């Protein structure tokens, strides 16, 4: 049975409260030893995972890049590894985790790596979902047949789409240096100023 000495870190109580798992990879045996939290993260009841078991789980494209980076880093005597990786328990079941690894060298040869594992699946998927929605919104903005623009608090254009450029007869770069007021007829200025004041004071929201 693996002792705490092999996977020990300072402030272990704080790590446990933060639900951060600890691991210890032994190059001699090819086994990754896991504490209780790390076993939960890896969804296993085994206190250690063989190299073959690890290769089955750590097989996602980005994870392979991380593993390759560790191999290269060990050859260069790197002192720390850190990354977000997506591990795969099956074709349909994956999980994002944050990994920190600290190698131990003897005579410039790696003999072990101490690991910290943090389950970040919920946060990672929320960021991915937000990124996808942001990308869709960006595409809709850019490809809209209607002229659209984002206006700053000073009334200047912050962002414009191609349709607005065509409508006003300016390039994107030229419009970014202009303000909405530059395209308002003199007799409409008073009404525009009133609308802007109401918007900035929260009387109207759109």
mmCIF file with all atom_site columns, C-alpha atoms in Angstrom:
data_model
loop_
_atom_site.group_PDB
_atom_site.id
_atom_site.type_symbol
_atom_site.label_atom_id
_atom_site.label_alt_id
_atom_site.label_comp_id
_atom_site.label_asym_id
_atom_site.label_entity_id
_atom_site.label_seq_id
_atom_site.pdbx_PDB_ins_code
_atom_site.Cartn_x
_atom_site.Cartn_y
_atom_site.Cartn_z
_atom_site.occupancy
_atom_site.B_iso_or_equiv
_atom_site.pdbx_formal_charge
_atom_site.auth_seq_id
_atom_site.auth_comp_id
_atom_site.auth_asym_id
_atom_site.auth_atom_id
_atom_site.pdbx_PDB_model_num
ATOM 1   C CA . UNK A 1 1   ? 0.000   0.000  0.000   1.00 0.00 ? 1   UNK A CA 1
ATOM 2   C CA . UNK A 1 2   ? 1.371   3.403  -1.044  1.00 0.00 ? 2   UNK A CA 1
ATOM 3   C CA . UNK A 1 3   ? 2.213   5.717  1.821   1.00 0.00 ? 3   UNK A CA 1
ATOM 4   C CA . UNK A 1 4   ? 1.524   9.426  1.975   1.00 0.00 ? 4   UNK A CA 1
ATOM 5   C CA . UNK A 1 5   ? 5.237   10.044 1.824   1.00 0.00 ? 5   UNK A CA 1
ATOM 6   C CA . UNK A 1 6   ? 5.244   9.066  -1.856  1.00 0.00 ? 6   UNK A CA 1
ATOM 7   C CA . UNK A 1 7   ? 2.540   11.508 -2.870  1.00 0.00 ? 7   UNK A CA 1
ATOM 8   C CA . UNK A 1 8   ? 2.987   14.100 -0.179  1.00 0.00 ? 8   UNK A CA 1
ATOM 9   C CA . UNK A 1 9   ? 2.630   17.835 -0.720  1.00 0.00 ? 9   UNK A CA 1
ATOM 10  C CA . UNK A 1 10  ? 2.775   20.753 1.650   1.00 0.00 ? 10  UNK A CA 1
ATOM 11  C CA . UNK A 1 11  ? -0.589  22.088 2.854   1.00 0.00 ? 11  UNK A CA 1
ATOM 12  C CA . UNK A 1 12  ? -2.324  18.776 2.135   1.00 0.00 ? 12  UNK A CA 1
ATOM 13  C CA . UNK A 1 13  ? -5.396  19.799 4.152   1.00 0.00 ? 13  UNK A CA 1
ATOM 14  C CA . UNK A 1 14  ? -5.842  22.860 1.935   1.00 0.00 ? 14  UNK A CA 1
ATOM 15  C CA . UNK A 1 15  ? -5.500  20.704 -1.177  1.00 0.00 ? 15  UNK A CA 1
ATOM 16  C CA . UNK A 1 16  ? -8.134  18.299 0.109   1.00 0.00 ? 16  UNK A CA 1
ATOM 17  C CA . UNK A 1 17  ? -10.554 21.127 0.929   1.00 0.00 ? 17  UNK A CA 1
ATOM 18  C CA . UNK A 1 18  ? -10.059 22.467 -2.592  1.00 0.00 ? 18  UNK A CA 1
ATOM 19  C CA . UNK A 1 19  ? -10.775 18.940 -3.932  1.00 0.00 ? 19  UNK A CA 1
ATOM 20  C CA . UNK A 1 20  ? -7.354  18.748 -5.538  1.00 0.00 ? 20  UNK A CA 1
ATOM 21  C CA . UNK A 1 21  ? -6.097  15.208 -5.994  1.00 0.00 ? 21  UNK A CA 1
ATOM 22  C CA . UNK A 1 22  ? -2.493  14.103 -5.656  1.00 0.00 ? 22  UNK A CA 1
ATOM 23  C CA . UNK A 1 23  ? -0.577  11.573 -7.703  1.00 0.00 ? 23  UNK A CA 1
ATOM 24  C CA . UNK A 1 24  ? 2.857   10.062 -7.985  1.00 0.00 ? 24  UNK A CA 1
ATOM 25  C CA . UNK A 1 25  ? 4.177   8.531  -11.221 1.00 0.00 ? 25  UNK A CA 1
ATOM 26  C CA . UNK A 1 26  ? 7.050   6.078  -10.805 1.00 0.00 ? 26  UNK A CA 1
ATOM 27  C CA . UNK A 1 27  ? 9.154   5.674  -13.969 1.00 0.00 ? 27  UNK A CA 1
ATOM 28  C CA . UNK A 1 28  ? 10.617  2.438  -12.639 1.00 0.00 ? 28  UNK A CA 1
ATOM 29  C CA . UNK A 1 29  ? 7.251   0.666  -12.376 1.00 0.00 ? 29  UNK A CA 1
ATOM 30  C CA . UNK A 1 30  ? 5.279   2.744  -14.890 1.00 0.00 ? 30  UNK A CA 1
ATOM 31  C CA . UNK A 1 31  ? 2.476   3.182  -12.369 1.00 0.00 ? 31  UNK A CA 1
ATOM 32  C CA . UNK A 1 32  ? 0.594   6.322  -11.345 1.00 0.00 ? 32  UNK A CA 1
ATOM 33  C CA . UNK A 1 33  ? -0.331  6.174  -7.648  1.00 0.00 ? 33  UNK A CA 1
ATOM 34  C CA . UNK A 1 34  ? -3.452  8.147  -6.711  1.00 0.00 ? 34  UNK A CA 1
ATOM 35  C CA . UNK A 1 35  ? -4.863  9.480  -3.460  1.00 0.00 ? 35  UNK A CA 1
ATOM 36  C CA . UNK A 1 36  ? -8.596  9.385  -2.673  1.00 0.00 ? 36  UNK A CA 1
ATOM 37  C CA . UNK A 1 37  ? -9.481  12.641 -4.454  1.00 0.00 ? 37  UNK A CA 1
ATOM 38  C CA . UNK A 1 38  ? -7.388  11.767 -7.513  1.00 0.00 ? 38  UNK A CA 1
ATOM 39  C CA . UNK A 1 39  ? -9.173  8.408  -7.732  1.00 0.00 ? 39  UNK A CA 1
ATOM 40  C CA . UNK A 1 40  ? -12.533 10.175 -7.749  1.00 0.00 ? 40  UNK A CA 1
ATOM 41  C CA . UNK A 1 41  ? -11.318 12.515 -10.492 1.00 0.00 ? 41  UNK A CA 1
ATOM 42  C CA . UNK A 1 42  ? -10.090 9.547  -12.551 1.00 0.00 ? 42  UNK A CA 1
ATOM 43  C CA . UNK A 1 43  ? -13.286 7.636  -11.737 1.00 0.00 ? 43  UNK A CA 1
ATOM 44  C CA . UNK A 1 44  ? -11.486 4.567  -10.436 1.00 0.00 ? 44  UNK A CA 1
ATOM 45  C CA . UNK A 1 45  ? -11.320 2.689  -7.157  1.00 0.00 ? 45  UNK A CA 1
ATOM 46  C CA . UNK A 1 46  ? -7.783  1.509  -7.902  1.00 0.00 ? 46  UNK A CA 1
ATOM 47  C CA . UNK A 1 47  ? -4.978  3.144  -5.863  1.00 0.00 ? 47  UNK A CA 1
ATOM 48  C CA . UNK A 1 48  ? -2.691  2.977  -8.874  1.00 0.00 ? 48  UNK A CA 1
ATOM 49  C CA . UNK A 1 49  ? -3.056  2.946  -12.646 1.00 0.00 ? 49  UNK A CA 1
ATOM 50  C CA . UNK A 1 50  ? -0.683  1.175  -14.997 1.00 0.00 ? 50  UNK A CA 1
ATOM 51  C CA . UNK A 1 51  ? 0.903   2.910  -17.960 1.00 0.00 ? 51  UNK A CA 1
ATOM 52  C CA . UNK A 1 52  ? -1.425  0.961  -20.272 1.00 0.00 ? 52  UNK A CA 1
ATOM 53  C CA . UNK A 1 53  ? -4.484  2.126  -18.321 1.00 0.00 ? 53  UNK A CA 1
ATOM 54  C CA . UNK A 1 54  ? -3.239  5.720  -18.440 1.00 0.00 ? 54  UNK A CA 1
ATOM 55  C CA . UNK A 1 55  ? -2.725  5.597  -22.200 1.00 0.00 ? 55  UNK A CA 1
ATOM 56  C CA . UNK A 1 56  ? -6.329  4.451  -22.634 1.00 0.00 ? 56  UNK A CA 1
ATOM 57  C CA . UNK A 1 57  ? -7.673  7.381  -20.611 1.00 0.00 ? 57  UNK A CA 1
ATOM 58  C CA . UNK A 1 58  ? -5.220  10.048 -21.725 1.00 0.00 ? 58  UNK A CA 1
ATOM 59  C CA . UNK A 1 59  ? -5.891  9.666  -25.411 1.00 0.00 ? 59  UNK A CA 1
ATOM 60  C CA . UNK A 1 60  ? -7.672  12.862 -26.472 1.00 0.00 ? 60  UNK A CA 1
ATOM 61  C CA . UNK A 1 61  ? -5.842  14.962 -29.072 1.00 0.00 ? 61  UNK A CA 1
ATOM 62  C CA . UNK A 1 62  ? -5.018  17.838 -26.735 1.00 0.00 ? 62  UNK A CA 1
ATOM 63  C CA . UNK A 1 63  ? -4.008  15.398 -23.998 1.00 0.00 ? 63  UNK A CA 1
ATOM 64  C CA . UNK A 1 64  ? -1.626  13.628 -26.360 1.00 0.00 ? 64  UNK A CA 1
ATOM 65  C CA . UNK A 1 65  ? -0.003  16.995 -27.017 1.00 0.00 ? 65  UNK A CA 1
ATOM 66  C CA . UNK A 1 66  ? 0.384   17.521 -23.259 1.00 0.00 ? 66  UNK A CA 1
ATOM 67  C CA . UNK A 1 67  ? 1.940   14.065 -22.818 1.00 0.00 ? 67  UNK A CA 1
ATOM 68  C CA . UNK A 1 68  ? 4.268   14.743 -25.735 1.00 0.00 ? 68  UNK A CA 1
ATOM 69  C CA . UNK A 1 69  ? 5.188   18.056 -24.121 1.00 0.00 ? 69  UNK A CA 1
ATOM 70  C CA . UNK A 1 70  ? 6.044   16.265 -20.877 1.00 0.00 ? 70  UNK A CA 1
ATOM 71  C CA . UNK A 1 71  ? 8.313   13.872 -22.751 1.00 0.00 ? 71  UNK A CA 1
ATOM 72  C CA . UNK A 1 72  ? 10.118  16.740 -24.444 1.00 0.00 ? 72  UNK A CA 1
ATOM 73  C CA . UNK A 1 73  ? 10.267  18.696 -21.183 1.00 0.00 ? 73  UNK A CA 1
ATOM 74  C CA . UNK A 1 74  ? 11.814  15.782 -19.312 1.00 0.00 ? 74  UNK A CA 1
ATOM 75  C CA . UNK A 1 75  ? 14.532  15.560 -21.934 1.00 0.00 ? 75  UNK A CA 1
ATOM 76  C CA . UNK A 1 76  ? 15.217  19.256 -21.311 1.00 0.00 ? 76  UNK A CA 1
ATOM 77  C CA . UNK A 1 77  ? 15.041  18.828 -17.502 1.00 0.00 ? 77  UNK A CA 1
ATOM 78  C CA . UNK A 1 78  ? 11.955  21.004 -17.190 1.00 0.00 ? 78  UNK A CA 1
ATOM 79  C CA . UNK A 1 79  ? 10.973  21.575 -13.552 1.00 0.00 ? 79  UNK A CA 1
ATOM 80  C CA . UNK A 1 80  ? 7.180   21.940 -13.934 1.00 0.00 ? 80  UNK A CA 1
ATOM 81  C CA . UNK A 1 81  ? 4.342   20.964 -16.261 1.00 0.00 ? 81  UNK A CA 1
ATOM 82  C CA . UNK A 1 82  ? 0.869   22.511 -16.240 1.00 0.00 ? 82  UNK A CA 1
ATOM 83  C CA . UNK A 1 83  ? -2.102  22.318 -18.573 1.00 0.00 ? 83  UNK A CA 1
ATOM 84  C CA . UNK A 1 84  ? -5.852  21.797 -18.969 1.00 0.00 ? 84  UNK A CA 1
ATOM 85  C CA . UNK A 1 85  ? -6.514  18.459 -20.664 1.00 0.00 ? 85  UNK A CA 1
ATOM 86  C CA . UNK A 1 86  ? -9.572  16.437 -21.648 1.00 0.00 ? 86  UNK A CA 1
ATOM 87  C CA . UNK A 1 87  ? -9.339  12.772 -20.696 1.00 0.00 ? 87  UNK A CA 1
ATOM 88  C CA . UNK A 1 88  ? -11.600 10.103 -22.177 1.00 0.00 ? 88  UNK A CA 1
ATOM 89  C CA . UNK A 1 89  ? -13.178 7.258  -20.226 1.00 0.00 ? 89  UNK A CA 1
ATOM 90  C CA . UNK A 1 90  ? -15.105 6.179  -23.321 1.00 0.00 ? 90  UNK A CA 1
ATOM 91  C CA . UNK A 1 91  ? -16.074 7.576  -26.730 1.00 0.00 ? 91  UNK A CA 1
ATOM 92  C CA . UNK A 1 92  ? -18.979 9.463  -25.177 1.00 0.00 ? 92  UNK A CA 1
ATOM 93  C CA . UNK A 1 93  ? -17.707 10.162 -21.664 1.00 0.00 ? 93  UNK A CA 1
ATOM 94  C CA . UNK A 1 94  ? -14.902 12.696 -21.224 1.00 0.00 ? 94  UNK A CA 1
ATOM 95  C CA . UNK A 1 95  ? -13.748 15.065 -18.501 1.00 0.00 ? 95  UNK A CA 1
ATOM 96  C CA . UNK A 1 96  ? -11.620 18.215 -18.392 1.00 0.00 ? 96  UNK A CA 1
ATOM 97  C CA . UNK A 1 97  ? -8.993  18.341 -15.654 1.00 0.00 ? 97  UNK A CA 1
ATOM 98  C CA . UNK A 1 98  ? -6.208  20.723 -14.708 1.00 0.00 ? 98  UNK A CA 1
ATOM 99  C CA . UNK A 1 99  ? -2.853  19.020 -14.202 1.00 0.00 ? 99  UNK A CA 1
ATOM 100 C CA . UNK A 1 100 ? 0.341   20.239 -12.541 1.00 0.00 ? 100 UNK A CA 1
ATOM 101 C CA . UNK A 1 101 ? 3.391   17.969 -12.611 1.00 0.00 ? 101 UNK A CA 1
ATOM 102 C CA . UNK A 1 102 ? 6.692   18.371 -10.759 1.00 0.00 ? 102 UNK A CA 1
ATOM 103 C CA . UNK A 1 103 ? 9.418   15.967 -11.937 1.00 0.00 ? 103 UNK A CA 1
ATOM 104 C CA . UNK A 1 104 ? 12.131  14.526 -9.719  1.00 0.00 ? 104 UNK A CA 1
ATOM 105 C CA . UNK A 1 105 ? 15.518  13.950 -11.357 1.00 0.00 ? 105 UNK A CA 1
ATOM 106 C CA . UNK A 1 106 ? 18.519  11.948 -10.239 1.00 0.00 ? 106 UNK A CA 1
ATOM 107 C CA . UNK A 1 107 ? 21.712  12.574 -12.201 1.00 0.00 ? 107 UNK A CA 1
ATOM 108 C CA . UNK A 1 108 ? 19.637  14.360 -14.875 1.00 0.00 ? 108 UNK A CA 1
ATOM 109 C CA . UNK A 1 109 ? 17.397  11.299 -15.249 1.00 0.00 ? 109 UNK A CA 1
ATOM 110 C CA . UNK A 1 110 ? 13.677  11.555 -14.393 1.00 0.00 ? 110 UNK A CA 1
ATOM 111 C CA . UNK A 1 111 ? 12.691  9.015  -11.755 1.00 0.00 ? 111 UNK A CA 1
ATOM 112 C CA . UNK A 1 112 ? 9.239   10.254 -10.767 1.00 0.00 ? 112 UNK A CA 1
ATOM 113 C CA . UNK A 1 113 ? 6.666   13.009 -11.207 1.00 0.00 ? 113 UNK A CA 1
ATOM 114 C CA . UNK A 1 114 ? 4.418   14.333 -8.468  1.00 0.00 ? 114 UNK A CA 1
ATOM 115 C CA . UNK A 1 115 ? 1.037   15.427 -9.833  1.00 0.00 ? 115 UNK A CA 1
ATOM 116 C CA . UNK A 1 116 ? -1.841  17.602 -8.724  1.00 0.00 ? 116 UNK A CA 1
ATOM 117 C CA . UNK A 1 117 ? -5.235  17.035 -10.371 1.00 0.00 ? 117 UNK A CA 1
ATOM 118 C CA . UNK A 1 118 ? -8.255  19.352 -10.337 1.00 0.00 ? 118 UNK A CA 1
ATOM 119 C CA . UNK A 1 119 ? -11.642 18.553 -11.876 1.00 0.00 ? 119 UNK A CA 1
ATOM 120 C CA . UNK A 1 120 ? -12.522 21.618 -14.005 1.00 0.00 ? 120 UNK A CA 1
ATOM 121 C CA . UNK A 1 121 ? -15.033 19.915 -16.307 1.00 0.00 ? 121 UNK A CA 1
ATOM 122 C CA . UNK A 1 122 ? -17.982 22.212 -15.510 1.00 0.00 ? 122 UNK A CA 1
ATOM 123 C CA . UNK A 1 123 ? -15.946 25.416 -15.854 1.00 0.00 ? 123 UNK A CA 1
ATOM 124 C CA . UNK A 1 124 ? -14.201 24.229 -19.033 1.00 0.00 ? 124 UNK A CA 1
ATOM 125 C CA . UNK A 1 125 ? -17.446 23.254 -20.744 1.00 0.00 ? 125 UNK A CA 1
ATOM 126 C CA . UNK A 1 126 ? -19.024 26.581 -19.808 1.00 0.00 ? 126 UNK A CA 1
ATOM 127 C CA . UNK A 1 127 ? -16.049 28.401 -21.370 1.00 0.00 ? 127 UNK A CA 1
ATOM 128 C CA . UNK A 1 128 ? -16.294 26.253 -24.498 1.00 0.00 ? 128 UNK A CA 1
ATOM 129 C CA . UNK A 1 129 ? -20.039 26.881 -24.745 1.00 0.00 ? 129 UNK A CA 1
ATOM 130 C CA . UNK A 1 130 ? -19.484 30.628 -24.295 1.00 0.00 ? 130 UNK A CA 1
ATOM 131 C CA . UNK A 1 131 ? -16.764 30.566 -26.939 1.00 0.00 ? 131 UNK A CA 1
ATOM 132 C CA . UNK A 1 132 ? -19.078 28.807 -29.414 1.00 0.00 ? 132 UNK A CA 1
ATOM 133 C CA . UNK A 1 133 ? -21.900 31.270 -28.739 1.00 0.00 ? 133 UNK A CA 1
ATOM 134 C CA . UNK A 1 134 ? -19.490 34.185 -29.079 1.00 0.00 ? 134 UNK A CA 1
ATOM 135 C CA . UNK A 1 135 ? -18.255 32.795 -32.385 1.00 0.00 ? 135 UNK A CA 1
ATOM 136 C CA . UNK A 1 136 ? -21.817 32.372 -33.661 1.00 0.00 ? 136 UNK A CA 1
ATOM 137 C CA . UNK A 1 137 ? -22.672 35.915 -32.596 1.00 0.00 ? 137 UNK A CA 1
ATOM 138 C CA . UNK A 1 138 ? -19.533 37.215 -34.287 1.00 0.00 ? 138 UNK A CA 1
ATOM 139 C CA . UNK A 1 139 ? -20.435 35.420 -37.509 1.00 0.00 ? 139 UNK A CA 1
ATOM 140 C CA . UNK A 1 140 ? -24.019 36.688 -37.384 1.00 0.00 ? 140 UNK A CA 1
ATOM 141 C CA . UNK A 1 141 ? -22.776 40.241 -36.854 1.00 0.00 ? 141 UNK A CA 1
ATOM 142 C CA . UNK A 1 142 ? -20.253 40.046 -39.684 1.00 0.00 ? 142 UNK A CA 1
ATOM 143 C CA . UNK A 1 143 ? -22.569 38.348 -42.192 1.00 0.00 ? 143 UNK A CA 1
ATOM 144 C CA . UNK A 1 144 ? -25.778 40.219 -41.431 1.00 0.00 ? 144 UNK A CA 1
ATOM 145 C CA . UNK A 1 145 ? -27.319 41.911 -44.509 1.00 0.00 ? 145 UNK A CA 1
ATOM 146 C CA . UNK A 1 146 ? -28.314 44.777 -42.221 1.00 0.00 ? 146 UNK A CA 1
ATOM 147 C CA . UNK A 1 147 ? -25.874 47.496 -41.282 1.00 0.00 ? 147 UNK A CA 1
ATOM 148 C CA . UNK A 1 148 ? -24.757 46.900 -37.686 1.00 0.00 ? 148 UNK A CA 1
ATOM 149 C CA . UNK A 1 149 ? -22.340 48.742 -35.441 1.00 0.00 ? 149 UNK A CA 1
ATOM 150 C CA . UNK A 1 150 ? -21.224 48.833 -31.806 1.00 0.00 ? 150 UNK A CA 1
ATOM 151 C CA . UNK A 1 151 ? -21.172 52.348 -30.402 1.00 0.00 ? 151 UNK A CA 1
ATOM 152 C CA . UNK A 1 152 ? -18.971 53.481 -27.529 1.00 0.00 ? 152 UNK A CA 1
ATOM 153 C CA . UNK A 1 153 ? -20.075 55.761 -24.704 1.00 0.00 ? 153 UNK A CA 1
ATOM 154 C CA . UNK A 1 154 ? -18.516 58.704 -26.566 1.00 0.00 ? 154 UNK A CA 1
ATOM 155 C CA . UNK A 1 155 ? -20.720 58.042 -29.583 1.00 0.00 ? 155 UNK A CA 1
ATOM 156 C CA . UNK A 1 156 ? -17.898 56.640 -31.711 1.00 0.00 ? 156 UNK A CA 1
ATOM 157 C CA . UNK A 1 157 ? -17.992 53.415 -33.693 1.00 0.00 ? 157 UNK A CA 1
ATOM 158 C CA . UNK A 1 158 ? -16.166 50.599 -31.898 1.00 0.00 ? 158 UNK A CA 1
ATOM 159 C CA . UNK A 1 159 ? -17.042 47.853 -34.380 1.00 0.00 ? 159 UNK A CA 1
ATOM 160 C CA . UNK A 1 160 ? -18.888 47.800 -37.702 1.00 0.00 ? 160 UNK A CA 1
ATOM 161 C CA . UNK A 1 161 ? -19.944 45.095 -40.127 1.00 0.00 ? 161 UNK A CA 1
ATOM 162 C CA . UNK A 1 162 ? -19.432 45.075 -43.931 1.00 0.00 ? 162 UNK A CA 1
ATOM 163 C CA . UNK A 1 163 ? -23.091 45.906 -44.602 1.00 0.00 ? 163 UNK A CA 1
ATOM 164 C CA . UNK A 1 164 ? -22.804 49.159 -42.620 1.00 0.00 ? 164 UNK A CA 1
ATOM 165 C CA . UNK A 1 165 ? -19.596 50.043 -44.448 1.00 0.00 ? 165 UNK A CA 1
ATOM 166 C CA . UNK A 1 166 ? -21.336 49.559 -47.809 1.00 0.00 ? 166 UNK A CA 1
ATOM 167 C CA . UNK A 1 167 ? -24.371 51.509 -46.633 1.00 0.00 ? 167 UNK A CA 1
ATOM 168 C CA . UNK A 1 168 ? -22.354 54.526 -45.519 1.00 0.00 ? 168 UNK A CA 1
ATOM 169 C CA . UNK A 1 169 ? -19.675 54.287 -48.196 1.00 0.00 ? 169 UNK A CA 1
ATOM 170 C CA . UNK A 1 170 ? -16.687 54.003 -45.868 1.00 0.00 ? 170 UNK A CA 1
ATOM 171 C CA . UNK A 1 171 ? -14.131 51.339 -45.073 1.00 0.00 ? 171 UNK A CA 1
ATOM 172 C CA . UNK A 1 172 ? -14.120 49.746 -41.619 1.00 0.00 ? 172 UNK A CA 1
ATOM 173 C CA . UNK A 1 173 ? -10.958 51.646 -40.709 1.00 0.00 ? 173 UNK A CA 1
ATOM 174 C CA . UNK A 1 174 ? -12.517 54.960 -41.752 1.00 0.00 ? 174 UNK A CA 1
ATOM 175 C CA . UNK A 1 175 ? -15.731 54.355 -39.792 1.00 0.00 ? 175 UNK A CA 1
ATOM 176 C CA . UNK A 1 176 ? -13.872 53.440 -36.588 1.00 0.00 ? 176 UNK A CA 1
ATOM 177 C CA . UNK A 1 177 ? -12.513 57.002 -36.584 1.00 0.00 ? 177 UNK A CA 1
ATOM 178 C CA . UNK A 1 178 ? -15.977 58.538 -36.876 1.00 0.00 ? 178 UNK A CA 1
ATOM 179 C CA . UNK A 1 179 ? -18.961 59.094 -34.588 1.00 0.00 ? 179 UNK A CA 1
ATOM 180 C CA . UNK A 1 180 ? -22.656 58.469 -35.127 1.00 0.00 ? 180 UNK A CA 1
ATOM 181 C CA . UNK A 1 181 ? -23.263 62.204 -34.989 1.00 0.00 ? 181 UNK A CA 1
ATOM 182 C CA . UNK A 1 182 ? -21.222 62.581 -38.192 1.00 0.00 ? 182 UNK A CA 1
ATOM 183 C CA . UNK A 1 183 ? -24.061 60.878 -40.083 1.00 0.00 ? 183 UNK A CA 1
ATOM 184 C CA . UNK A 1 184 ? -27.009 62.685 -38.506 1.00 0.00 ? 184 UNK A CA 1
ATOM 185 C CA . UNK A 1 185 ? -28.758 65.526 -40.249 1.00 0.00 ? 185 UNK A CA 1
ATOM 186 C CA . UNK A 1 186 ? -28.575 68.843 -38.338 1.00 0.00 ? 186 UNK A CA 1
ATOM 187 C CA . UNK A 1 187 ? -32.316 68.972 -37.682 1.00 0.00 ? 187 UNK A CA 1
ATOM 188 C CA . UNK A 1 188 ? -32.181 65.486 -36.056 1.00 0.00 ? 188 UNK A CA 1
ATOM 189 C CA . UNK A 1 189 ? -29.328 66.255 -33.649 1.00 0.00 ? 189 UNK A CA 1
ATOM 190 C CA . UNK A 1 190 ? -31.561 67.404 -30.804 1.00 0.00 ? 190 UNK A CA 1
ATOM 191 C CA . UNK A 1 191 ? -33.676 64.248 -30.950 1.00 0.00 ? 191 UNK A CA 1
ATOM 192 C CA . UNK A 1 192 ? -30.560 62.053 -31.076 1.00 0.00 ? 192 UNK A CA 1
ATOM 193 C CA . UNK A 1 193 ? -29.068 63.818 -28.055 1.00 0.00 ? 193 UNK A CA 1
ATOM 194 C CA . UNK A 1 194 ? -32.287 63.260 -26.095 1.00 0.00 ? 194 UNK A CA 1
ATOM 195 C CA . UNK A 1 195 ? -32.310 59.531 -26.932 1.00 0.00 ? 195 UNK A CA 1
ATOM 196 C CA . UNK A 1 196 ? -28.655 59.144 -25.950 1.00 0.00 ? 196 UNK A CA 1
ATOM 197 C CA . UNK A 1 197 ? -29.219 60.860 -22.604 1.00 0.00 ? 197 UNK A CA 1
ATOM 198 C CA . UNK A 1 198 ? -32.172 58.585 -21.807 1.00 0.00 ? 198 UNK A CA 1
ATOM 199 C CA . UNK A 1 199 ? -30.146 55.524 -22.758 1.00 0.00 ? 199 UNK A CA 1
ATOM 200 C CA . UNK A 1 200 ? -27.128 56.515 -20.645 1.00 0.00 ? 200 UNK A CA 1
ATOM 201 C CA . UNK A 1 201 ? -29.321 57.311 -17.635 1.00 0.00 ? 201 UNK A CA 1
ATOM 202 C CA . UNK A 1 202 ? -31.137 53.971 -17.890 1.00 0.00 ? 202 UNK A CA 1
ATOM 203 C CA . UNK A 1 203 ? -34.530 55.354 -18.891 1.00 0.00 ? 203 UNK A CA 1
ATOM 204 C CA . UNK A 1 204 ? -34.383 53.206 -22.029 1.00 0.00 ? 204 UNK A CA 1
ATOM 205 C CA . UNK A 1 205 ? -32.372 50.014 -22.401 1.00 0.00 ? 205 UNK A CA 1
ATOM 206 C CA . UNK A 1 206 ? -32.499 49.348 -26.117 1.00 0.00 ? 206 UNK A CA 1
#
